[in-house]
Coordinates of C-alpha atoms and ligand atoms in Angstrom, one line a residue:
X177 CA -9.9 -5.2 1.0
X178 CA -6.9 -2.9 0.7
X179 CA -4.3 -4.9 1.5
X180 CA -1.1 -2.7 3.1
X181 CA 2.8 -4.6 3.9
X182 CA 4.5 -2.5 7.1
X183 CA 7.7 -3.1 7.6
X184 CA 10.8 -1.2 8.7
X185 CA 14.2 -2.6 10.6
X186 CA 14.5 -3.8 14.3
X187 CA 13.2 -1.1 16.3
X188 CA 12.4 1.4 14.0
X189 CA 8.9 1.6 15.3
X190 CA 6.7 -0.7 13.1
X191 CA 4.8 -1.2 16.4
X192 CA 4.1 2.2 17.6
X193 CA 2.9 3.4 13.7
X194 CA 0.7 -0.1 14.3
X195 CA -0.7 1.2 16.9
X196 CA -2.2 4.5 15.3
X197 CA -3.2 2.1 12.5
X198 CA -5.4 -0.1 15.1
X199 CA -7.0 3.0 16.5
X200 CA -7.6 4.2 13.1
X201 CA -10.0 1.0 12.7
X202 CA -7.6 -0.9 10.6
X203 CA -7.1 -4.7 10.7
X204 CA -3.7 -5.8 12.1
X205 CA -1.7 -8.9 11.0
X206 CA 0.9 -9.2 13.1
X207 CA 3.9 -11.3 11.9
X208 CA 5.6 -11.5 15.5
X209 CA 3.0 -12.0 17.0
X210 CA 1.8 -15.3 14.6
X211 CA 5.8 -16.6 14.8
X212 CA 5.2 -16.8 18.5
X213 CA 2.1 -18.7 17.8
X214 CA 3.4 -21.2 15.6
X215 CA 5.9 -22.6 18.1
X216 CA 3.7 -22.5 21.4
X217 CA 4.2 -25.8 23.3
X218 CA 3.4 -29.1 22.3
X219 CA 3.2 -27.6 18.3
X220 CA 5.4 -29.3 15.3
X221 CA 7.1 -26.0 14.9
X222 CA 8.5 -26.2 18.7
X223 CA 9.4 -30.0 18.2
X224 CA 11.0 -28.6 14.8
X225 CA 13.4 -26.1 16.4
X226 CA 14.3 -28.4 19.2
X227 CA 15.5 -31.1 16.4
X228 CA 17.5 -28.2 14.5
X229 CA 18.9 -26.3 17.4
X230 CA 18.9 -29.0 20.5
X231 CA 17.1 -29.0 24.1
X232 CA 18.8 -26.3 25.3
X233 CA 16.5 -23.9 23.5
X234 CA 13.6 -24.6 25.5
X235 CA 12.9 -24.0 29.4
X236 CA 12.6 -25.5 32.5
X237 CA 8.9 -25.3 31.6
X238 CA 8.7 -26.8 28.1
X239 CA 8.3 -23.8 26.6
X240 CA 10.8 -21.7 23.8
X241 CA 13.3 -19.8 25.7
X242 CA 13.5 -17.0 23.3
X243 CA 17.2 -15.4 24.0
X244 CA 18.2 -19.2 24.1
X245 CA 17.1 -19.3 20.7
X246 CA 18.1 -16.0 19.1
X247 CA 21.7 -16.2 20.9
X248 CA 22.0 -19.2 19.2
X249 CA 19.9 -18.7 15.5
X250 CA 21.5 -15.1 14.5
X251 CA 25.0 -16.3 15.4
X252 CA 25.5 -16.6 11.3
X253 CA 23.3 -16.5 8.0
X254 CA 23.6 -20.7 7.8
X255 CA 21.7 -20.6 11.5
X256 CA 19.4 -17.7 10.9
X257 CA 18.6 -19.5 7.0
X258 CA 18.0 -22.8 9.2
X259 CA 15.5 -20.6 11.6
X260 CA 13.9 -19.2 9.0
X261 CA 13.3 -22.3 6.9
X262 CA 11.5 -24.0 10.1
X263 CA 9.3 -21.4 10.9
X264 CA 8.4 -19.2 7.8
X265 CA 6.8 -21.3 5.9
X266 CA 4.3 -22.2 9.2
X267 CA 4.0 -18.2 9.8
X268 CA 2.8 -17.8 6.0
X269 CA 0.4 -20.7 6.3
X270 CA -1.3 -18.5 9.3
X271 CA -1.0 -14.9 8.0
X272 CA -3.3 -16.5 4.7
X273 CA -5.9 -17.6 7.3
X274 CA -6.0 -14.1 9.2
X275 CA -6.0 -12.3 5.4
X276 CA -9.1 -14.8 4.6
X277 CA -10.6 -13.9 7.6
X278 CA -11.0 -10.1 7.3
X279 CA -13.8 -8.3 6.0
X280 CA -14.0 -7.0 2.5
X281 CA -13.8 -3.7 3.3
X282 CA -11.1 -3.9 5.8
X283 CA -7.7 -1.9 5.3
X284 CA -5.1 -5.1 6.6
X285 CA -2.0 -4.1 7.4
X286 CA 0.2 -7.0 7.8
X287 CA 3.3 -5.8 10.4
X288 CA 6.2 -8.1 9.0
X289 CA 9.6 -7.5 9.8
X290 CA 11.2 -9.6 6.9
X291 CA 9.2 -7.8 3.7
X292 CA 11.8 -6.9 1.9
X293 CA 14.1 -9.9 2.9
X294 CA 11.1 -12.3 1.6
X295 CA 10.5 -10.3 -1.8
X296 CA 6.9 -9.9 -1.0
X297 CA 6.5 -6.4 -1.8
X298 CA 4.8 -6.6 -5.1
X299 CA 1.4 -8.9 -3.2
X300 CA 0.7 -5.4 -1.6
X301 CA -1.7 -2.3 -2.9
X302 CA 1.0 0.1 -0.4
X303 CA 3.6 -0.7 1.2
X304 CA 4.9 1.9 4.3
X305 CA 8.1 1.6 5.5
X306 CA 9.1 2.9 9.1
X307 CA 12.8 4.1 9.1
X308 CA 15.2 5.6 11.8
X309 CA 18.9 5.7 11.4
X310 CA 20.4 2.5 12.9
X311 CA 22.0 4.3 15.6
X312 CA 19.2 5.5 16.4
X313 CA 17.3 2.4 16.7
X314 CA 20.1 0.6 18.5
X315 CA 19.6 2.9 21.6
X316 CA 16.1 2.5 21.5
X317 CA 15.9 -1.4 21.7
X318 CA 18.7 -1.1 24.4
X319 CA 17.8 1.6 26.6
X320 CA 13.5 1.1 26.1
X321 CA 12.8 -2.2 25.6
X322 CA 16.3 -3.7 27.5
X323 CA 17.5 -6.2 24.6
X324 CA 21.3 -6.7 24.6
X325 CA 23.2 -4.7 22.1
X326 CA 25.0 -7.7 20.5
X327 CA 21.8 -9.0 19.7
X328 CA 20.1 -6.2 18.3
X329 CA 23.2 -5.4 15.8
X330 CA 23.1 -9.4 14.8
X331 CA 19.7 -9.5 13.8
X332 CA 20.0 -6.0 12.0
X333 CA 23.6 -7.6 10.3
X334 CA 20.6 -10.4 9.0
X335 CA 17.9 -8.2 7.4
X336 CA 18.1 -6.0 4.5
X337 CA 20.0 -2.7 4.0
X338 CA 18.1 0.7 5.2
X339 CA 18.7 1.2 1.0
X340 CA 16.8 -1.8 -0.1
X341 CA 14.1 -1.3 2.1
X342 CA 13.8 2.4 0.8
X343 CA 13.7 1.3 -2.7
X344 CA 10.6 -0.6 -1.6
X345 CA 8.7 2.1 0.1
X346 CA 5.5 3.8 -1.8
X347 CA 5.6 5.7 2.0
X348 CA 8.7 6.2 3.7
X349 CA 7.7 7.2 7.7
X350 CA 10.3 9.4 9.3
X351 CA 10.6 8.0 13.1
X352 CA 13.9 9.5 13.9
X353 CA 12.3 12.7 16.0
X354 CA 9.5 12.0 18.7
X355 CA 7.0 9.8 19.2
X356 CA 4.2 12.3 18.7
X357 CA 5.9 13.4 15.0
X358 CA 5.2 9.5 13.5
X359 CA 1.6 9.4 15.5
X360 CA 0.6 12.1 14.0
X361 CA 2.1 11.4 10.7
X362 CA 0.1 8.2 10.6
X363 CA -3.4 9.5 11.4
X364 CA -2.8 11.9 8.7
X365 CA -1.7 9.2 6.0
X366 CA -4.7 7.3 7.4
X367 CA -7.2 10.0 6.2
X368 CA -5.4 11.3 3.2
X369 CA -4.3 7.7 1.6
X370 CA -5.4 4.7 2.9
X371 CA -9.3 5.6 4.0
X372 CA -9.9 6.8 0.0
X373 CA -7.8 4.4 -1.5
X374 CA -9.8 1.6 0.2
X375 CA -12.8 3.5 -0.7
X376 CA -12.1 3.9 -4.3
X377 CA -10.7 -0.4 -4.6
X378 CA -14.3 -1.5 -3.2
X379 CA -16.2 1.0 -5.3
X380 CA -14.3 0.7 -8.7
X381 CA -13.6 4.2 -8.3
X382 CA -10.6 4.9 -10.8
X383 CA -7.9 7.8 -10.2
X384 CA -7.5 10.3 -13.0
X385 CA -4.8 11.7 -13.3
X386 CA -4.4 15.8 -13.9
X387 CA -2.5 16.5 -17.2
X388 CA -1.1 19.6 -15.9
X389 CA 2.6 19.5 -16.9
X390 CA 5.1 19.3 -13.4
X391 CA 8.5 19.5 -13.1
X392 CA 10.7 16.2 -13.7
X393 CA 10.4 14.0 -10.6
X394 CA 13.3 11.5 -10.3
X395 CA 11.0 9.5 -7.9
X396 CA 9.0 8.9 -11.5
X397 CA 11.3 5.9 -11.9
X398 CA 11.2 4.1 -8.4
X399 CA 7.7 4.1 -8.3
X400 CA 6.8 2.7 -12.3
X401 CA 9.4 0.3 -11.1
X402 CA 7.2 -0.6 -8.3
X403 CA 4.0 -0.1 -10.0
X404 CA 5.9 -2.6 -12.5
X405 CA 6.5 -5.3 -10.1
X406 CA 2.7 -5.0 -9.0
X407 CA 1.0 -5.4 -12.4
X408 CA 3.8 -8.9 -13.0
X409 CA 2.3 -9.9 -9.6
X410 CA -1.3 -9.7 -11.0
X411 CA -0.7 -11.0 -14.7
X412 CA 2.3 -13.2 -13.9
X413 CA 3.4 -15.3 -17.0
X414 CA 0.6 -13.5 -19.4
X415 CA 2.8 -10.5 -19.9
X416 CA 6.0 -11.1 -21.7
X417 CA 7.5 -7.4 -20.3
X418 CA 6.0 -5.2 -18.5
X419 CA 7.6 -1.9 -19.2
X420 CA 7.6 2.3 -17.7
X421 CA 7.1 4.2 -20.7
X422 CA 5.4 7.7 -22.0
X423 CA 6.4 11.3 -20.9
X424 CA 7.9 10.0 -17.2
X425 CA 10.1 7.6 -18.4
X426 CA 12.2 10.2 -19.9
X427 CA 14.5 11.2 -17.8
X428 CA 14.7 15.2 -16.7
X429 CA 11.7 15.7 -19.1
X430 CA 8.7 17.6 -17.2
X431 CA 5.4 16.0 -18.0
X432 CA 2.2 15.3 -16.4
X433 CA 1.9 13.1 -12.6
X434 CA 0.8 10.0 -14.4
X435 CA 2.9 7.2 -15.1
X436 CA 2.3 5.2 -17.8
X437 CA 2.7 1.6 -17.8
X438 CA 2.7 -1.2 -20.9
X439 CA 1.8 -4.4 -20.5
X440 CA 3.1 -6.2 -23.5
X441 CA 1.4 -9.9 -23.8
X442 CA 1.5 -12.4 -26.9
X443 CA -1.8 -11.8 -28.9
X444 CA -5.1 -10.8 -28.7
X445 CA -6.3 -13.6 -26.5
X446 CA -3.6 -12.7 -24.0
X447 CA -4.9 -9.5 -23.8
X448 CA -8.0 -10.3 -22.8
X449 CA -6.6 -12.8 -20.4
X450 CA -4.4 -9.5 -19.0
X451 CA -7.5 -7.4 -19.0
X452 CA -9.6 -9.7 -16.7
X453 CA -7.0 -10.4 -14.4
X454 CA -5.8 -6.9 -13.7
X455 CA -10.1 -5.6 -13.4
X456 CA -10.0 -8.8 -10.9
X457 CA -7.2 -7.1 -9.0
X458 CA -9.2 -3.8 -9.1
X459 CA -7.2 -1.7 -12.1
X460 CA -10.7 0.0 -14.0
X461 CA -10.8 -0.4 -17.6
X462 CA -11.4 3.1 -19.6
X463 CA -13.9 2.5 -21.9
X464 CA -13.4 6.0 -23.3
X465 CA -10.4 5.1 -24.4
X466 CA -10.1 3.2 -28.2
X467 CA -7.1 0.6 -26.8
X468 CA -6.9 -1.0 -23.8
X469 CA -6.0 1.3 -21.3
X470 CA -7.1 0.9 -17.1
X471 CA -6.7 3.4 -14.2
X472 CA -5.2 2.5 -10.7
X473 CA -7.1 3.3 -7.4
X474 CA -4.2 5.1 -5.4
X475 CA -5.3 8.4 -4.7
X476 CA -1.6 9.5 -4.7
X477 CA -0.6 7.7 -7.7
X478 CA -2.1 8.2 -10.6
X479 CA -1.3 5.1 -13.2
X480 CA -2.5 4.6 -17.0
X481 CA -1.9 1.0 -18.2
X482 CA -1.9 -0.3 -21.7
X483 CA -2.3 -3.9 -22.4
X484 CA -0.6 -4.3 -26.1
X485 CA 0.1 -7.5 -28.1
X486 CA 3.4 -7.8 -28.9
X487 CA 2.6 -7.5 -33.1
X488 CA 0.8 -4.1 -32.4
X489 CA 2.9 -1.1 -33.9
X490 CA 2.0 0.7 -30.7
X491 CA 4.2 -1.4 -28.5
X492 CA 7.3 -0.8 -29.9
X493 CA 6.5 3.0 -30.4
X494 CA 5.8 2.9 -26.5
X495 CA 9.1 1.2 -26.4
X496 CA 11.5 2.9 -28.5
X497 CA 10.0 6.9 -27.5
X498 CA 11.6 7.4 -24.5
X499 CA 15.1 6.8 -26.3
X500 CA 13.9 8.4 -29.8
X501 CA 12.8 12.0 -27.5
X502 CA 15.7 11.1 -25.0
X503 CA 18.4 11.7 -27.4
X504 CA 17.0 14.9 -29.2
X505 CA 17.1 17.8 -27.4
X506 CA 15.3 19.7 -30.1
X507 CA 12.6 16.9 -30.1
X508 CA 12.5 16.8 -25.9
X509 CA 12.1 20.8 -25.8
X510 CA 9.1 20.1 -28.4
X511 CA 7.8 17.4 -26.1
X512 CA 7.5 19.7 -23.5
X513 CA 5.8 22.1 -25.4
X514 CA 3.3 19.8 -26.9
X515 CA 2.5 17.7 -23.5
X516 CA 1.5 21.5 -22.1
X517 CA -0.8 22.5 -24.4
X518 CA -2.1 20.1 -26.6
X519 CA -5.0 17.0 -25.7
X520 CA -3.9 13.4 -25.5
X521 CA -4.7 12.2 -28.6
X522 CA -2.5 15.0 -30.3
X523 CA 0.0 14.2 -28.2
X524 CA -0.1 10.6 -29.1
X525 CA -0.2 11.7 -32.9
X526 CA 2.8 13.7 -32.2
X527 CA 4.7 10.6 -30.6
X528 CA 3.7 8.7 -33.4
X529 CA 5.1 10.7 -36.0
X530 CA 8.4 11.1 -34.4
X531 CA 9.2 7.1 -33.7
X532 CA 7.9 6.6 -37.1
X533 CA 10.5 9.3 -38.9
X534 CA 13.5 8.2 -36.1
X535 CA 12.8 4.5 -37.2
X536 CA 12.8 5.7 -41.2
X537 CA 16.1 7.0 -40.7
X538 CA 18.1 4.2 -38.7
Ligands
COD824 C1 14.4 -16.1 17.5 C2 13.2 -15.6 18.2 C3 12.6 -16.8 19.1 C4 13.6 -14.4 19.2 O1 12.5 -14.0 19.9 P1 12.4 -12.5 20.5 O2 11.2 -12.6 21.5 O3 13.7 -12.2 21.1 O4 12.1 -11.5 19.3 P2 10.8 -11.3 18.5 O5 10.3 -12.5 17.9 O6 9.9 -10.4 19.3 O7 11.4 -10.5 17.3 C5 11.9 -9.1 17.4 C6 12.5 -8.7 16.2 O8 13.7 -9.4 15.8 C7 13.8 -9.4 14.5 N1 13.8 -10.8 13.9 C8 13.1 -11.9 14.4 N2 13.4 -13.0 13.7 C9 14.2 -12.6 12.7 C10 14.9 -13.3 11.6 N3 14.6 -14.6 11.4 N4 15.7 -12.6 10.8 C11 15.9 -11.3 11.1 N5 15.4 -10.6 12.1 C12 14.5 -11.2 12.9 C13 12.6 -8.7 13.9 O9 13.0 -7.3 13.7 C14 11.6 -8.8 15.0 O10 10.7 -7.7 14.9 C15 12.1 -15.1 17.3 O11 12.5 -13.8 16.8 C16 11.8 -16.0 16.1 O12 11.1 -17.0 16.3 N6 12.2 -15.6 14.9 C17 11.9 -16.5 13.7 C18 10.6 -16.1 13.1 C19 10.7 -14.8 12.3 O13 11.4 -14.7 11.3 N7 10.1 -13.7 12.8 C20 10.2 -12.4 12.2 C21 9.1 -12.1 11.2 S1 8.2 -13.3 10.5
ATP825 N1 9.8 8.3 18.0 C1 10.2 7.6 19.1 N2 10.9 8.1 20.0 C2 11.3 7.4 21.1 N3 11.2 6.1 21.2 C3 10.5 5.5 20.3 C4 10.0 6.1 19.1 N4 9.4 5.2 18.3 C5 9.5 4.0 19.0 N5 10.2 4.1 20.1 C6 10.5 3.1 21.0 O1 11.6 2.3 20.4 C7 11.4 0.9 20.6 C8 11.2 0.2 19.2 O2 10.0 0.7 18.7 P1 8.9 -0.4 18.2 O3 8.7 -1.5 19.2 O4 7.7 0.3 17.8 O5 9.7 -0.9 17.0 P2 9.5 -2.2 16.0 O6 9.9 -1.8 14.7 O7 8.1 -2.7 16.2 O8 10.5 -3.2 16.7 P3 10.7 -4.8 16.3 O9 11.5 -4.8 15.1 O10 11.4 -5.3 17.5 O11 9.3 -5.4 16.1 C9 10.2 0.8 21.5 O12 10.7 0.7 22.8 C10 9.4 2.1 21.3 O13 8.7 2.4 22.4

């Protein structure tokens, strides 16, 4: 199950790219949808809110009276904290049961406001972010959908900056031109990301990266950070660091797409411990390889990860490289040179050597 986090501020569109997503045959898990749920009539969530926010929240029927609720929950962070204490905990409980409920081979996109805000990120294989400037969004939820502009900016004043959200994005979607720009934006991520990276998760399919050498890509950093976060999420307290290193990590050197990634545990049972739960969480283990090393599924993001204990030489050479090269321009311009023509375990050699001499000197 490939297991994708949508989120993206008030009104940016989360629904509409939702939409294309549903059509496309993926399975929708809609977190506005499941926070209605959980406080329909005669439910402990309802009676919950009533005791935290007073009668006046519900109407002449029984039922929530939504603006009641909001005008009085996003007053401040102390009454939005309050709302959110009440009911998130209740929507999590649900969103597990729709996530058990979906079929292995499903693509589940789970359309949550409050990613970012919640630190969730890291549970997802992709996580797609809608964005439109808030301006932009404003007049939307105003002039389409009729909400009252003092609302809309208080609930944007309680959810995370535009920046934060963007740091979280492995797919930023553009929504600020028309409708049919984002639709067909997301049929085409459909078929060029999500359909094979699905595919290649339920098949074990690794993705190979190409060594050819690319210029320096300062989105190298934000997305090891990412891939990071990901690999902590899978081996939680096994891995005593988890760290970017290898040609990427140094900054303005050009170097093949693949990111390399260290998982640094305490000994040899550790890294077994690593191994199984990163194949369990669909990383393939190269067995052509004479350490440790897996492949990542993404088609569009080609990962190598190394799972070291901490007394192997190699983990510290990993470590100390990107400063060692970082700091020599005569060694970097040799870098370059060697990572174009020469095969992986020459370049590895050549990595070697250098730490080793750099370390010799200090
Ligand atoms: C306060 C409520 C009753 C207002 O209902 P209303 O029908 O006006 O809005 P709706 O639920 O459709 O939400 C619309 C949008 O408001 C924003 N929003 C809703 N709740 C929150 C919140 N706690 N913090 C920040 N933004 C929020 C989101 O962008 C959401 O997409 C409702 O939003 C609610 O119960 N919120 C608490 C649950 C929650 O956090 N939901 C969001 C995702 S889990
Ligand atoms: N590209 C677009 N051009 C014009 N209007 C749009 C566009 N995308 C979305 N809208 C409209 O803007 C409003 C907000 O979009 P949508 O409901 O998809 O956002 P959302 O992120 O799901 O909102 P919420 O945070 O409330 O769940 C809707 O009325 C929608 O029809």
């Amino acid at each position: 199950m490939l297991m994708v986090g949508l989120t993206g501020g008030i009104g940016a569109g989360k629904s509409t790219v939702t939409a294309v997503l549903k059509e496309a045959g993926a399975v929708i898990v809609d977190a506005d949808l499941i926070a209605r749920e959980v406080v329909e009539p005669g439910s402990p969530g309802l009676a919950m809110l009533v005791a935290e926010f007073g009668e006046d929240i519900l109407g002449s029927d029984g039922a929530l009276d939504r603006a009641a609720l909001a005008a009085r929950a996003f007053v401040d962070a102390k009454r939005t904290a309050a709302l959110n204490a009440i009911t998130h905990p209740l929507i999590g409980e649900r969103t597990a049961e729709l996530f058990g409920t979906a079929p292995e081979d499903a693509i589940v996109v789970h359309d949550m406001p409050l990613l970012v805000e919640g630190g969730m990120t890291p549970g997802y294989h992709l996580v797609i972010v809608v964005d439109a400037p808030a301006e932009v969004r404003l007049r939307r939820l105003v002039e389409q959908r009729g909400m009252p502009e003092d609302d809309a900016r208080a609930r944007m004043s309680r959810q995370a900056t535009d920046e934060a959200r963007r740091a979280a994005a492995d797919i930023l979607i553009d929504n600020s031109g028309d409708r049919q720009t984002v639709v067909d934006l997301t049929r085409a991520l459909v078929e060029i990301r999500l359909d094979p990276f699905e595919h290649n998760l339920r098949t074990g399919t690794p993705v190979v990266g190409e060594r050819t050498v690319v210029p320096f890509r300062p989105e190298w950093a934000g997305e090891a950070e990412r891939a990071c976060a990901r690999l902590r999420h899978v081996v939680g307290g096994t891995a005593n660091r988890i760290d970017h290193v290898g040609p990427t990590a140094i900054e303005g050197l050009d170097a093949p797409d693949i990111l390399d990634l260290q998982v640094t545990v305490r000994d040899a049972d550790a890294v077994e411990d690593a191994l199984h739960s990163l194949t369990g969480a669909g990383y393939v283990r190269d067995r052509s390889s004479d350490r440790p090393l897996l492949h990542w599924c993404d088609p569009a993001r080609p990962l190598e990860v190394t799972v070291v204990a901490e007394d192997d030489p190699d983990h510290e050479f990993a470590l100390l490289m990107a400063d060692v090269i970082g700091a020599d321009p005569g060694a970097r311009a040799e870098y370059s040179e060697i990572l174009r023509r020469a095969n992986r375990e020459e370049t590895r050699e050549w990595e070697r050597t250098l730490t080793e001499a750099s370390l010799r000197h200090r």
